[in-house]
XYZ file of C-alpha atoms in Angstrom:
681
model
C 1.165 49.409 15.981
C 2.308 46.256 18.029
C 0.000 43.439 18.615
C 0.733 41.150 21.372
C -0.771 37.699 22.466
C 0.414 34.948 24.711
C 1.313 32.688 21.984
C 2.883 34.443 19.065
C 3.700 37.817 17.713
C 2.210 38.625 14.183
C 3.703 41.205 11.650
C 6.722 42.049 9.751
C 8.720 42.739 12.887
C 8.801 39.175 13.867
C 12.189 37.237 13.526
C 10.743 33.902 14.132
C 8.075 31.886 12.633
C 5.500 29.240 13.831
C 6.894 29.005 17.336
C 4.762 28.251 20.332
C 5.941 31.022 22.386
C 7.669 34.396 21.575
C 11.163 34.924 22.480
C 13.011 38.094 20.747
C 11.647 40.630 18.341
C 13.698 42.817 16.319
C 12.163 46.089 14.949
C 13.429 48.157 12.127
C 13.657 51.820 13.082
C 11.253 53.149 10.580
C 8.559 51.205 12.528
C 9.143 53.289 15.666
C 8.445 56.899 15.842
C 11.602 59.024 17.014
C 9.275 61.080 19.070
C 8.226 58.037 21.262
C 7.531 59.178 24.899
C 9.588 57.473 27.636
C 6.657 55.591 28.847
C 3.586 54.897 27.062
C 0.430 52.990 28.257
C -1.737 51.053 25.764
C -4.512 49.556 28.001
C -2.720 46.909 29.875
C 0.359 46.857 27.690
C 3.150 49.044 28.970
C 6.409 50.076 27.128
C 8.957 51.068 29.559
C 11.658 53.710 28.946
C 14.554 52.681 26.436
C 17.833 51.908 27.749
C 21.332 50.985 26.400
C 21.457 47.429 25.737
C 24.354 45.136 24.361
C 26.424 46.408 21.607
C 24.977 49.843 22.118
C 21.739 48.879 20.769
C 18.522 50.546 22.430
C 16.043 48.134 23.954
C 13.068 48.134 26.142
C 11.033 45.681 28.037
C 7.435 44.815 27.336
C 5.235 43.582 30.242
C 1.856 42.166 29.592
C -0.558 42.014 32.688
C -3.265 40.005 30.728
C -2.666 37.089 32.899
C -1.930 38.231 36.405
C -0.847 34.735 37.483
C 2.052 34.728 35.175
C 4.616 37.331 34.349
C 5.572 37.765 30.686
C 8.736 39.693 30.077
C 9.910 40.385 26.327
C 13.087 41.783 25.190
C 12.890 43.801 22.141
C 15.833 45.165 20.075
C 14.855 48.246 18.204
C 18.162 49.344 17.188
C 19.170 46.331 14.692
C 16.813 45.669 12.081
C 16.260 42.333 10.773
C 17.552 41.517 7.284
C 14.246 40.705 5.787
C 13.022 44.197 6.566
C 15.854 45.861 4.742
C 15.937 46.515 1.184
C 18.391 44.302 -0.750
C 18.856 44.496 -4.425
C 21.139 42.933 -6.883
C 21.704 43.411 -10.631
C 22.200 40.156 -12.652
C 23.563 40.007 -16.169
C 21.124 38.259 -18.490
C 22.006 38.227 -22.349
C 23.066 41.674 -23.415
C 21.482 43.462 -20.321
C 20.778 43.208 -16.644
C 17.763 42.366 -14.759
C 17.160 43.811 -11.261
C 16.083 41.885 -8.333
C 14.779 43.588 -5.320
C 13.461 42.221 -1.900
C 12.508 43.694 1.505
C 10.675 46.623 0.387
C 7.302 45.167 -0.791
C 5.204 42.253 0.668
C 7.349 42.005 3.978
C 4.621 39.992 5.633
C 4.857 37.136 2.984
C 7.252 34.120 3.541
C 9.223 35.442 0.517
C 8.605 38.374 -1.891
C 10.476 39.868 -4.820
C 10.208 42.211 -7.634
C 12.128 41.522 -10.886
C 12.618 44.225 -13.258
C 13.705 44.240 -17.030
C 13.703 47.451 -18.775
C 10.502 49.144 -17.660
C 8.762 45.867 -17.053
C 8.335 44.893 -13.392
C 6.995 41.525 -12.010
C 6.033 41.273 -8.229
C 5.756 37.943 -6.760
C 4.967 36.577 -3.289
C 5.274 33.179 -1.584
C 3.071 32.209 1.494
C 2.312 29.100 3.253
C -0.076 27.763 5.831
C 0.954 27.624 9.578
C -0.326 24.029 9.839
C 0.370 21.231 7.366
C -2.295 19.535 5.270
C -3.072 15.966 5.282
C -0.283 13.898 3.864
C -0.924 13.146 0.122
C 1.080 12.107 -3.117
C 1.553 15.495 -4.374
C 2.767 18.992 -3.055
C -0.138 21.256 -2.204
C 0.992 24.202 -4.461
C -1.068 26.808 -6.272
C 0.284 29.406 -8.506
C -1.673 32.645 -9.729
C -0.439 34.905 -12.318
C -2.249 38.026 -13.261
C -1.337 40.855 -15.984
C -2.843 44.225 -14.756
C -4.004 46.393 -17.646
C -2.828 49.333 -15.722
C 0.660 48.089 -16.232
C 0.519 49.291 -19.850
C -1.425 52.415 -18.930
C -4.981 51.105 -20.162
C -8.037 49.457 -18.954
C -9.840 46.351 -20.171
C -11.825 46.840 -23.554
C -14.608 44.648 -22.213
C -17.705 45.460 -20.052
C -15.947 44.501 -16.933
C -13.105 46.804 -15.976
C -11.900 44.929 -13.138
C -9.450 41.994 -13.760
C -11.378 38.927 -13.130
C -11.263 35.348 -14.526
C -7.707 34.307 -15.317
C -7.319 34.372 -19.136
C -5.763 31.412 -21.094
C -2.372 32.824 -21.645
C -2.216 33.693 -17.989
C -2.988 30.032 -17.252
C -0.199 29.135 -19.469
C 2.305 31.259 -17.638
C 0.906 29.819 -14.407
C 1.695 26.421 -15.726
C 5.488 27.646 -16.766
C 6.009 28.806 -13.079
C 4.483 25.637 -11.488
C 6.216 22.971 -13.440
C 9.974 23.755 -12.769
C 9.292 24.280 -9.222
C 7.531 21.123 -7.962
C 10.590 18.847 -8.590
C 12.523 21.150 -6.187
C 10.086 20.494 -3.354
C 11.066 17.960 -0.524
C 9.108 14.894 -0.055
C 7.057 15.041 3.240
C 6.466 18.717 3.255
C 2.678 19.353 3.298
C 2.200 22.895 4.251
C -0.175 24.369 1.393
C 1.852 26.882 -0.510
C 0.685 29.739 -2.685
C 2.585 31.641 -5.139
C 0.975 35.071 -6.373
C 2.569 37.045 -9.341
C 1.538 40.319 -10.862
C 2.820 42.276 -13.776
C 2.693 45.768 -12.269
C 4.469 47.516 -15.287
C 4.918 46.513 -18.893
C 6.919 48.615 -21.340
C 5.750 46.558 -24.446
C 9.193 45.229 -25.205
C 10.411 43.068 -22.285
C 8.077 40.010 -21.821
C 7.168 39.353 -18.319
C 6.740 35.491 -18.527
C 10.278 34.496 -18.122
C 10.678 37.040 -15.229
C 7.714 35.443 -13.616
C 9.511 32.080 -13.483
C 12.636 33.666 -12.121
C 10.859 35.808 -9.563
C 8.882 32.748 -8.156
C 11.993 30.707 -7.970
C 13.843 33.617 -5.941
C 10.945 34.082 -3.583
C 10.753 30.481 -2.858
C 14.472 30.328 -2.215
C 14.147 33.249 0.168
C 11.181 31.966 2.016
C 11.185 29.244 4.805
C 10.004 26.540 2.363
C 12.826 24.034 2.269
C 13.434 23.727 -1.410
C 16.634 22.180 -2.647
C 17.893 24.808 -5.058
C 17.055 28.171 -6.390
C 15.256 27.927 -9.871
C 15.312 30.643 -12.676
C 13.948 30.826 -16.235
C 14.993 32.452 -19.449
C 13.685 32.774 -23.035
C 15.863 31.988 -25.938
C 15.330 33.020 -29.463
C 16.949 32.343 -32.897
C 17.653 34.943 -35.499
C 19.599 33.700 -38.402
C 22.298 31.989 -36.716
C 22.462 34.033 -33.588
C 20.914 32.840 -30.274
C 19.500 35.567 -28.232
C 18.675 35.265 -24.312
C 15.497 37.102 -23.283
C 14.861 38.642 -26.571
C 12.531 41.497 -26.958
C 9.074 41.461 -28.549
C 10.402 43.039 -31.550
C 13.291 40.372 -31.845
C 10.832 37.534 -31.396
C 8.873 38.394 -34.496
C 11.839 37.331 -36.614
C 12.810 34.444 -34.619
C 12.748 30.836 -35.806
C 12.494 29.530 -32.199
C 10.613 30.302 -29.110
C 12.096 28.380 -26.235
C 11.317 28.851 -22.522
C 13.752 27.220 -20.268
C 13.796 26.841 -16.407
C 16.448 25.009 -14.257
C 18.961 25.199 -11.480
C 22.658 25.816 -11.455
C 23.272 22.283 -12.371
C 20.325 20.857 -14.277
C 17.451 21.542 -16.556
C 13.824 20.991 -15.051
C 11.554 22.366 -17.825
C 11.572 23.391 -21.448
C 8.740 24.372 -23.701
C 8.782 26.001 -26.975
C 7.860 26.107 -30.666
C 10.067 26.164 -33.896
C 9.855 26.268 -37.540
C 10.922 22.778 -38.128
C 13.897 23.256 -36.066
C 16.720 20.476 -36.347
C 17.527 18.804 -33.052
C 21.088 20.130 -33.036
C 20.016 23.712 -33.165
C 17.438 23.038 -30.295
C 20.276 21.438 -28.266
C 22.376 24.462 -28.909
C 19.709 26.776 -27.728
C 19.189 24.704 -24.628
C 22.857 24.800 -23.881
C 22.892 28.759 -23.978
C 19.721 28.990 -22.012
C 21.179 26.752 -19.391
C 24.342 28.878 -19.009
C 22.111 31.980 -18.469
C 20.045 30.095 -15.829
C 23.237 29.006 -14.085
C 24.481 32.633 -13.901
C 21.230 33.870 -12.383
C 21.029 30.993 -9.723
C 24.588 31.626 -8.573
C 23.645 35.357 -7.931
C 20.408 34.218 -6.340
C 22.288 31.850 -4.018
C 24.505 34.769 -2.770
C 21.292 36.900 -2.131
C 19.598 33.846 -0.144
C 22.796 33.656 2.053
C 22.347 37.409 2.827
C 18.637 37.736 3.520
C 16.912 34.268 3.216
C 14.820 32.907 5.960
C 15.766 29.573 7.983
C 14.389 26.701 6.208
C 11.551 24.660 7.810
C 13.447 21.386 7.738
C 11.696 20.051 10.945
C 8.244 20.225 9.118
C 9.275 17.464 6.854
C 7.493 14.261 7.615
C 8.256 11.120 5.766
C 6.785 7.583 6.330
C 8.537 5.243 8.645
C 11.257 3.321 6.935
C 10.180 0.167 8.273
C 6.826 0.567 6.603
C 8.427 0.174 3.222
C 9.605 -3.297 4.307
C 6.232 -4.498 5.535
C 4.413 -3.579 2.225
C 7.240 -5.225 0.220
C 6.839 -8.421 2.147
C 3.206 -8.505 1.768
C 2.631 -7.376 -1.778
C 5.949 -7.981 -3.408
C 5.176 -11.398 -5.179
C 1.657 -10.113 -6.310
C 2.998 -6.904 -7.506
C 5.145 -8.703 -10.095
C 2.150 -10.420 -11.490
C -0.192 -7.384 -11.441
C 2.286 -5.161 -13.283
C 2.180 -7.739 -16.015
C -1.551 -7.177 -16.867
C -1.423 -5.268 -20.141
C -4.714 -3.345 -20.212
C -4.893 -0.208 -18.157
C -8.363 -0.648 -16.333
C -7.829 -4.304 -15.338
C -4.413 -3.558 -13.976
C -5.639 -0.324 -12.192
C -8.518 -2.429 -10.381
C -5.892 -5.143 -9.489
C -3.775 -2.571 -7.945
C -6.501 -1.010 -5.992
C -7.459 -4.543 -4.668
C -4.008 -5.079 -3.853
C -3.699 -2.081 -1.728
C -6.776 -2.720 0.216
C -5.376 -6.216 0.992
C -2.127 -4.795 2.110
C -4.102 -2.256 4.448
C -6.342 -5.019 5.672
C -3.340 -7.302 6.685
C -1.289 -4.463 8.544
C -4.596 -3.425 10.351
C -5.282 -7.094 11.540
C -1.787 -7.393 12.716
C -2.042 -4.186 14.812
C 0.137 -2.047 12.692
C -2.635 0.296 11.504
C -5.570 1.688 13.675
C -8.562 3.451 12.161
C -8.872 6.291 14.444
C -11.993 7.490 12.643
C -13.974 4.323 13.561
C -16.407 4.802 16.514
C -15.798 3.252 19.762
C -18.879 1.772 21.747
C -19.514 2.512 25.314
C -19.035 -1.129 26.125
C -15.497 -1.264 24.920
C -14.660 1.870 26.711
C -15.983 0.555 29.969
C -14.326 -2.880 29.530
C -11.165 -1.139 29.099
C -11.560 0.866 32.253
C -12.361 -2.146 34.293
C -9.432 -4.085 32.748
C -7.142 -1.145 33.802
C -8.444 -1.092 37.390
C -7.993 -4.821 37.728
C -4.548 -4.666 36.471
C -3.714 -2.025 39.212
C -4.958 -4.419 42.034
C -2.833 -6.852 43.390
C -4.742 -10.147 44.330
C -2.793 -12.627 46.545
C -4.089 -16.011 47.809
C -3.498 -16.744 51.213
C -0.405 -18.906 52.019
C 1.293 -18.400 48.574
C 3.260 -15.555 49.462
C 5.588 -15.053 52.518
C 6.077 -11.771 54.212
C 9.260 -9.939 53.025
C 9.074 -11.362 49.406
C 9.812 -8.720 46.819
C 7.086 -8.655 44.234
C 8.128 -7.390 40.707
C 5.233 -6.827 38.329
C 5.907 -7.978 34.877
C 6.803 -5.298 32.440
C 4.153 -4.697 29.870
C 5.235 -5.350 26.312
C 6.125 -2.234 24.190
C 3.128 -1.250 21.935
C 3.603 -2.156 18.357
C 4.563 0.917 16.190
C 1.480 2.005 14.460
C 1.301 3.507 10.961
C -1.433 5.832 9.446
C -3.631 4.597 6.564
C -2.449 7.511 4.599
C 1.184 6.421 5.126
C 0.413 2.767 4.059
C -1.116 4.265 0.569
C 1.631 6.685 0.180
C 4.350 3.721 0.516
C 2.425 1.242 -1.415
C 2.412 3.799 -4.399
C 6.088 4.362 -3.983
C 6.728 0.636 -3.911
C 4.485 -0.059 -6.881
C 6.633 2.533 -8.783
C 9.861 0.798 -7.746
C 8.537 -2.622 -8.838
C 7.440 -1.237 -12.104
C 10.855 0.625 -12.810
C 12.615 -2.629 -11.927
C 10.576 -4.636 -14.502
C 11.297 -2.338 -17.468
C 15.007 -2.128 -16.555
C 15.863 -5.606 -15.494
C 13.334 -7.432 -17.557
C 13.604 -5.114 -20.668
C 9.882 -5.275 -20.874
C 7.053 -2.716 -20.145
C 3.592 -3.283 -18.600
C 2.038 -3.920 -22.011
C 5.019 -6.046 -23.124
C 6.727 -3.608 -25.417
C 10.511 -3.000 -25.614
C 11.742 0.540 -24.490
C 11.821 1.777 -28.047
C 8.598 0.257 -29.291
C 5.415 2.183 -30.132
C 1.873 1.158 -29.470
C -0.375 -0.075 -32.504
C -1.757 2.760 -34.457
C -4.969 3.141 -36.324
C -6.487 6.279 -37.800
C -9.693 6.989 -39.705
C -11.100 10.162 -41.382
C -14.579 11.456 -42.058
C -15.989 9.821 -39.104
C -18.592 12.740 -38.635
C -20.609 13.272 -41.977
C -21.647 16.824 -41.166
C -18.379 18.231 -40.033
C -15.923 20.019 -42.361
C -13.213 17.695 -41.317
C -12.916 14.961 -38.711
C -10.496 12.145 -37.601
C -10.236 9.406 -35.093
C -6.792 8.748 -33.987
C -5.988 5.673 -31.796
C -2.582 4.680 -30.327
C -2.756 1.761 -27.941
C -5.393 2.883 -25.305
C -5.158 6.637 -26.183
C -7.638 7.962 -28.632
C -8.644 11.415 -29.869
C -11.590 12.620 -31.887
C -10.475 15.669 -33.863
C -12.981 17.888 -35.676
C -12.090 20.946 -37.940
C -14.409 23.747 -38.743
C -13.775 26.525 -41.385
C -15.200 30.081 -41.134
C -14.829 33.563 -42.336
C -12.741 36.255 -40.581
C -15.731 36.785 -38.111
C -14.917 33.650 -36.546
C -11.451 34.776 -35.541
C -10.766 34.700 -31.677
C -10.217 38.265 -30.290
C -7.464 38.362 -27.728
C -7.655 40.989 -25.016
C -3.987 41.668 -23.768
C -1.576 44.122 -22.332
C -0.757 45.605 -25.579
C -3.198 48.192 -26.914
C -3.566 46.561 -30.161
C -6.665 44.251 -31.159
C -5.174 40.786 -31.638
C -6.989 38.100 -33.450
C -6.443 34.647 -33.712
C -7.375 32.731 -37.048
C -6.474 29.322 -35.852
C -7.125 27.785 -32.444
C -7.382 24.314 -31.030
C -9.514 23.472 -28.213
C -8.759 20.238 -26.182
C -11.095 18.611 -23.820
C -10.361 15.642 -21.420
C -13.698 14.177 -20.086
C -13.749 11.921 -16.976
C -15.136 9.008 -19.062
C -11.920 8.666 -21.205
C -10.136 7.054 -18.081
C -13.360 5.244 -17.104
C -14.241 7.586 -14.337
C -17.102 9.723 -13.270
C -16.148 13.121 -12.527
C -17.091 16.931 -12.767
C -17.778 18.552 -16.052
C -17.384 22.346 -16.365
C -14.961 25.051 -17.328
C -11.729 23.942 -19.017
C -8.894 22.944 -16.518
C -5.519 24.315 -16.510
C -4.127 21.038 -17.803
C -6.738 21.262 -20.749
C -5.843 24.777 -21.628
C -2.036 23.702 -21.568
C -2.278 20.682 -23.702
C -4.684 22.496 -26.084
C -2.143 25.326 -26.599
C 0.734 22.669 -27.155
C -1.117 20.959 -29.761
C -2.183 24.298 -31.337
C 1.343 25.639 -31.646
C 2.400 22.312 -33.090
C -0.024 22.541 -35.942
C 0.336 26.187 -36.390
C 3.600 25.955 -38.452
C 2.115 23.711 -41.107
C -0.921 25.921 -41.945
C -0.885 28.023 -45.055
C -0.630 31.854 -44.933
C -3.593 34.212 -44.782
C -3.284 35.158 -48.421
C -3.269 31.453 -49.417
C -6.147 30.406 -47.336
C -8.231 33.259 -45.897
C -10.245 31.334 -43.464
C -10.583 30.991 -39.835
C -9.800 27.381 -38.461
C -11.115 25.848 -35.389
C -9.844 22.231 -34.302
C -11.667 20.567 -31.461
C -9.952 17.512 -29.962
C -11.970 15.375 -27.586
C -10.077 12.587 -25.834
C -12.225 9.535 -25.943
C -9.706 7.163 -24.413
C -6.474 8.035 -22.491
C -3.577 6.211 -21.345
C -0.763 8.478 -21.744
C 0.118 11.136 -24.335
C -3.076 12.490 -25.286
C -1.821 15.850 -26.294
C 0.332 14.184 -28.897
C -2.811 12.131 -30.023
C -4.529 15.567 -30.506
C -1.474 16.594 -32.641
C -1.874 13.632 -34.918
C -5.630 13.603 -35.019
C -5.796 17.403 -35.694
C -3.308 17.007 -38.458
C -5.566 14.352 -40.149
C -8.632 16.532 -39.382
C -7.194 19.405 -41.315
C -6.289 17.217 -44.211
C -9.959 15.865 -44.255
C -11.323 19.559 -44.218
C -9.432 20.496 -47.096
C -6.693 22.757 -45.621
C -3.759 22.787 -47.731
C -1.148 22.138 -45.111
C 2.288 22.316 -45.814
C 3.153 18.601 -44.670
C 2.037 16.067 -42.156
C 3.437 16.177 -38.550
C 3.059 13.788 -35.553
C 3.781 14.023 -31.890
C 5.312 11.682 -29.393
C 5.924 11.496 -25.598
C 9.169 10.182 -24.444
C 9.825 8.858 -20.766
C 12.920 8.143 -18.732
C 14.289 5.982 -15.899
C 17.258 7.898 -14.744
C 19.087 5.777 -12.259
C 18.968 2.231 -13.690
C 21.688 0.992 -11.453
C 19.314 0.948 -8.552
C 16.987 -1.449 -10.445
C 19.425 -3.880 -11.840
C 20.888 -1.976 -14.697
C 24.175 -0.691 -15.565
C 23.502 2.917 -14.580
C 22.871 4.262 -18.216
C 19.754 6.270 -18.221
C 16.912 4.336 -20.119
C 14.731 6.332 -22.454
C 11.244 5.117 -23.249
C 9.260 5.880 -26.355
C 5.434 6.616 -26.525
C 5.036 6.296 -22.734
C 1.722 5.159 -20.920
C 0.067 6.905 -18.015
C 1.667 4.671 -15.387
C 5.219 5.197 -17.019
C 4.610 8.887 -16.866
C 3.568 8.741 -13.122
C 6.469 6.387 -12.166
C 9.064 7.730 -14.704
C 11.494 10.580 -14.405
C 10.563 12.586 -17.390
C 7.656 13.344 -19.764
C 9.177 14.859 -22.956
C 6.572 15.631 -25.637
C 8.008 16.351 -29.301
C 6.062 17.104 -32.432
C 7.344 17.515 -36.012
C 8.302 15.513 -38.915
C 11.306 13.972 -40.230
C 13.076 17.229 -40.848
C 12.604 19.076 -37.714
C 10.572 20.078 -34.664
C 7.533 22.303 -34.425
C 6.942 22.180 -30.601
C 8.087 20.396 -27.569
C 7.379 20.294 -23.784
C 9.501 18.533 -21.225
C 8.778 18.281 -17.462
C 11.019 16.585 -15.051
C 10.106 14.752 -11.785
C 13.765 14.485 -10.512
C 16.526 17.091 -9.781
C 17.017 17.618 -13.585
C 18.678 16.002 -16.613
C 21.716 16.842 -18.548
C 22.189 17.794 -22.392
C 23.560 14.230 -23.341
C 20.248 12.687 -21.989
C 18.078 15.304 -23.847
C 20.117 14.533 -27.087
C 19.426 10.921 -26.829
C 15.832 11.594 -26.129
C 15.371 13.813 -29.116
C 16.934 11.444 -31.508
C 14.761 8.507 -30.180
C 11.731 10.897 -30.623
C 12.623 11.457 -34.100
C 12.687 7.843 -34.859
C 9.341 7.454 -33.281
C 7.678 10.217 -35.375
C 8.938 8.603 -38.553
C 7.204 5.484 -37.600
C 3.982 7.289 -36.695
C 3.772 9.209 -39.805
C 4.372 6.175 -41.784
C 1.123 4.710 -40.171
C -0.913 7.651 -41.040
C -3.919 6.650 -43.422
C -6.425 9.158 -44.729
C -9.411 6.859 -45.148
C -13.036 7.414 -45.063
C -15.425 5.989 -42.500
């Protein structure tokens, strides 16, 4: 029932985590039988009779005789259960109903665990992390897995394999919805590998589990030891007529003109993703505002729950590079960085940055700031060091040079130069590069490729590039290029979807996106589609779905393949443009042409020589995505929006910034649509 070692206690009874020695353990009453004898022996572990302790709580001593040379005495309270072992629940108003959040009754050995209930839909989520940190890197080691159990709807899989196995595409999409808003809240320098697991345990067919899964993950993280900055919650917003509905039912969503998923904190928006029927920008902004109000209400309730039963945060586990290292890197590479960042083409610029990083590392190593601990040391070097140490300990005095009684003071050796790890140097070099890039854009008004903030890269499009395909198009925008192929078929080509609802669901249109490593000039693994490929493909698919004719007007199954042949930012939006041209080339009577564009952001421009006004960038490149504060993809035409996706790399943005980004994106779409040319190869 209770396991004991000399270093740590494991199990749900522990009140401390990751300590080198045990101190005090609180047990909840249900874990101890009421008929426990006054003295029980389990091998060498002896439980002494309980006696009355402080505040009237019962307590007993545990003596371990595993090591006879040392005495281990532990004081255990069994009368006052720890708050994390008690069941806590709170009802939170969301829209026209409440969701129920419960913790402390399932998954008590996890760092954080909750169940969130809406109607008869129940989502169970846990958060766990490794005891020891991973090697430092430029990303947070977070993995998310979401699974919909068929038993949740009272059925089994319709396939040959009855056990849930490979993650389905729509489960991958929800994993991404959970992951993307949580990453910006993670502190830099925290490298403990973290895993979020989420299961749909019950599904009533009416209340969708995806928004609940985002909220459950945000609450579980807030309750855990991970030092996240703020609680995160997610909601869905629908639009029926002129009425906005928060967390609409599946029946209500059938008549909705908008499907918006929003996640954020009590003060800022972290992620939005959704689809609309040529939705005007102002209507989208209104939906975002309503969704943010609902998220704020949830987060306020979660903060109160965290104060009641949350675990102490692992602040001491945050390890940042030494501040002085930034100064050294800037002194060595500053002037060269200014020149390198002016190189317009991606591959030469990337190679120049890599060469400059190696030079910085070499100079710091030669100056004694970096030591390669992995380098082997010869026996001759080791022996020489030992002899040198022995010689320093001996005092050799030549006759006649020193009188008796003289006080001899050995010179104090110089303090060793502070050393930095190679990983720290690479992390700091990347941050310094990002800083110089942002400074060039804000202060100089020019981007790496020479464009102004609102300028779009050169566009070229060509159709019928593949003679035997039903429809094909090659769309090029700057250094991003997508080859789109459209194939038509009968109803037998439709894709069958196996989901929680016991109704066969078929897709007559699907877009498949692939991102081979050759498109960025690299060699890499080729295999099953990555989560990123599935997510980008779905975004492009939902962007184009709105312009397709009805089944009655065009009774064909449509497949679009988008292969990225070159990539330097916004390949998913290039897939939208190329896919639209390929559909036209295949003779599909689409309602209109649409285009997609990715917007970027430099939030705090005052830090880089600006006036403090956020700077919005149109048609961002890969480096601007990596170094910027936002990636906002918007697809549609001049009249409205068909799909959008926004990821934030900072604490969040406000509605006024989003409004400016949407209006600038509208101008960009108009420019791209004007460049469309349906030509034959």
